Short mmCIF file of C-alpha atoms in Angstrom, two decimals:
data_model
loop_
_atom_site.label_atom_id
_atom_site.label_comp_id
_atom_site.label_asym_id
_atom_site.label_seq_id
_atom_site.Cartn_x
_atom_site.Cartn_y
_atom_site.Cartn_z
CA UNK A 130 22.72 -50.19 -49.10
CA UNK A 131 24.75 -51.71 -51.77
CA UNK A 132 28.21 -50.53 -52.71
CA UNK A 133 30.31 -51.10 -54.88
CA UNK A 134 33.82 -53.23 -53.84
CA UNK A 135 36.87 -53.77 -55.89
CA UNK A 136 35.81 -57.27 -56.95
CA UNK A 137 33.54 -57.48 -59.73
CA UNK A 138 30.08 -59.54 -59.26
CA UNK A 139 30.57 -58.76 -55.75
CA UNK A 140 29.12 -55.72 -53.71
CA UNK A 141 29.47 -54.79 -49.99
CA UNK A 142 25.94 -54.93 -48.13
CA UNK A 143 26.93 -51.83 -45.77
CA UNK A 144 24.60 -50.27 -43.38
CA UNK A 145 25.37 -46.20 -43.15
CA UNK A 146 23.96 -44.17 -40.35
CA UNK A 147 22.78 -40.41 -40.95
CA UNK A 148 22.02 -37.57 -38.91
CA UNK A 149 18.57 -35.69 -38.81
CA UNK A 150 20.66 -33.04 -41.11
CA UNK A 151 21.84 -35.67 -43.55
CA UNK A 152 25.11 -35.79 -42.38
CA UNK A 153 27.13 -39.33 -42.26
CA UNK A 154 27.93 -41.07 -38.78
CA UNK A 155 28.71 -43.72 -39.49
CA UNK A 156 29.00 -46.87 -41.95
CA UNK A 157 29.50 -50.77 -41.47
CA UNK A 158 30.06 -53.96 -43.79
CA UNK A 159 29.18 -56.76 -43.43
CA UNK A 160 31.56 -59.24 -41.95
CA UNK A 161 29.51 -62.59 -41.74
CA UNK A 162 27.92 -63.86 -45.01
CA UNK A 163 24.92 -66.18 -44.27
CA UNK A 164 26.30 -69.40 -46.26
CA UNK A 165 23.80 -72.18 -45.15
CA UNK A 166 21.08 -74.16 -46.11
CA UNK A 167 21.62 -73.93 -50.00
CA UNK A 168 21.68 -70.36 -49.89
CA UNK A 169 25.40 -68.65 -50.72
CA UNK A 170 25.41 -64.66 -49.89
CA UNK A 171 29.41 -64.86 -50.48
CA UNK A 172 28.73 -65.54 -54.42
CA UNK A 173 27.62 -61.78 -54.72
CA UNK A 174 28.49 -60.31 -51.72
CA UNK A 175 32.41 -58.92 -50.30
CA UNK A 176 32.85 -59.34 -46.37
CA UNK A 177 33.67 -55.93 -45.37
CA UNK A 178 37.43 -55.59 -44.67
CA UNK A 179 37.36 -54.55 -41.14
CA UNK A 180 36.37 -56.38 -37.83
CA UNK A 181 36.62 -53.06 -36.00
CA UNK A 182 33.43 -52.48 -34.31
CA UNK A 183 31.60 -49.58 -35.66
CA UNK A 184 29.13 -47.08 -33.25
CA UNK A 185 28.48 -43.65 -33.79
CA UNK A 186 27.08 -41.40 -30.63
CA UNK A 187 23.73 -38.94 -31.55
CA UNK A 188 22.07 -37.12 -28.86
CA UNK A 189 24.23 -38.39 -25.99
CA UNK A 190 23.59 -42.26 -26.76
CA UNK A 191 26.72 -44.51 -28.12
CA UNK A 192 24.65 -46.67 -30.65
CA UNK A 193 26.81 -50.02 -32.42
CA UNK A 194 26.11 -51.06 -35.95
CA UNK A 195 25.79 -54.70 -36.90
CA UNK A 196 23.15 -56.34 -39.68
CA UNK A 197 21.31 -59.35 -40.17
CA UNK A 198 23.47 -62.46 -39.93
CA UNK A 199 25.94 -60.65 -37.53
CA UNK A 200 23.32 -61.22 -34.60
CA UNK A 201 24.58 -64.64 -34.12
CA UNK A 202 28.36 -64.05 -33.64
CA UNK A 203 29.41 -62.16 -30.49
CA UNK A 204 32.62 -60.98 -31.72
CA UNK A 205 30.42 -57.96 -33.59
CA UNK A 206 28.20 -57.60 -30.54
CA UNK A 207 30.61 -58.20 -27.33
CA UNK A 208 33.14 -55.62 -28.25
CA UNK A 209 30.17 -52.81 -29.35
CA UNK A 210 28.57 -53.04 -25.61
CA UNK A 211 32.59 -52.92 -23.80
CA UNK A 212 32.79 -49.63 -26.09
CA UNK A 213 29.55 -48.31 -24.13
CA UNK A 214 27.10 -48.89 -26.92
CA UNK A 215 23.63 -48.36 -25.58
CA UNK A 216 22.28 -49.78 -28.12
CA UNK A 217 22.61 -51.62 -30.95
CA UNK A 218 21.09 -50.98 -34.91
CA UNK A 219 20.80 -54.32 -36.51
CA UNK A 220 18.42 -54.15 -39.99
CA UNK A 221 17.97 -57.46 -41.27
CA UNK A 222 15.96 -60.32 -43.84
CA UNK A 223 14.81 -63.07 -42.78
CA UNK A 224 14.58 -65.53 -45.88
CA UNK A 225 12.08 -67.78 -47.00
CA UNK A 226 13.13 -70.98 -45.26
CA UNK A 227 10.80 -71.54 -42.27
CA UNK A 228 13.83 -72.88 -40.23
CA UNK A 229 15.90 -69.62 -40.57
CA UNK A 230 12.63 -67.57 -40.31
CA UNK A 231 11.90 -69.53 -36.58
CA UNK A 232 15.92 -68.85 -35.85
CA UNK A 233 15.17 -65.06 -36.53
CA UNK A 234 12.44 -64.74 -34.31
CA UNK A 235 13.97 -66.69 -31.77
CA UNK A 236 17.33 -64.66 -31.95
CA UNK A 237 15.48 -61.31 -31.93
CA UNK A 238 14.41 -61.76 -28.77
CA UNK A 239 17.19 -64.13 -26.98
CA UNK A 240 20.35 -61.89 -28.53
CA UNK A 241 19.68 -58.34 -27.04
CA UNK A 242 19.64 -60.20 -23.79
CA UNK A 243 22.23 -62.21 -24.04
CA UNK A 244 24.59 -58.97 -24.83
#
């Protein structure tokens, strides 16, 4: 979702997790901003504040919250799985620029097993 932050013409891109009654879990913002290949996500978007892992537990299963960009830095992932995270919930766009889109696919299936 996008949130408001304290810095106008910037939001936080935060990922919140509910529970099947609606209830909050949990909530993460982003920390890495994908600035590459002409395309600046830190002109309009706030890193979130925290590098504190976020991970919620729902039906007996630790799950860690990352997104998109956050795939390809193990200092989100690494600390999630030490902190028993069975999983991990990682939403994300892929863009329009065929290298990026061939880096997605590619990290989709390498990352999981790298962790």
């Amino acid at each position: 979702m996008v949130e408001t932050s304290d810095e106008p013409g910037r939001v936080y891109n935060t990922l919140v997790a509910f529970g099947p009654d609606g209830g909050r879990l949990a909530s993460y913002r982003k920390i890495h901003l994908f600035d590459a290949q002409g395309f600046g996500e830190s002109t309009f978007i706030k890193p979130g504040p925290s590098t504190t892992p976020v991970a919620f537990e729902h039906g007996g299963v630790r799950f860690g919250l990352m997104t998109c960009y956050g795939l390809r830095f193990p200092d989100v992932a690494k600390p999630l799985a030490a902190a028993g995270s069975a999983g991990l919930l990682v939403p994300g766009a892929g863009s329009s620029l065929p290298t990026e889109n061939e880096r997605c696919r590619l990290g989709w299936i390498c990352d999981p097993i790298a962790l």
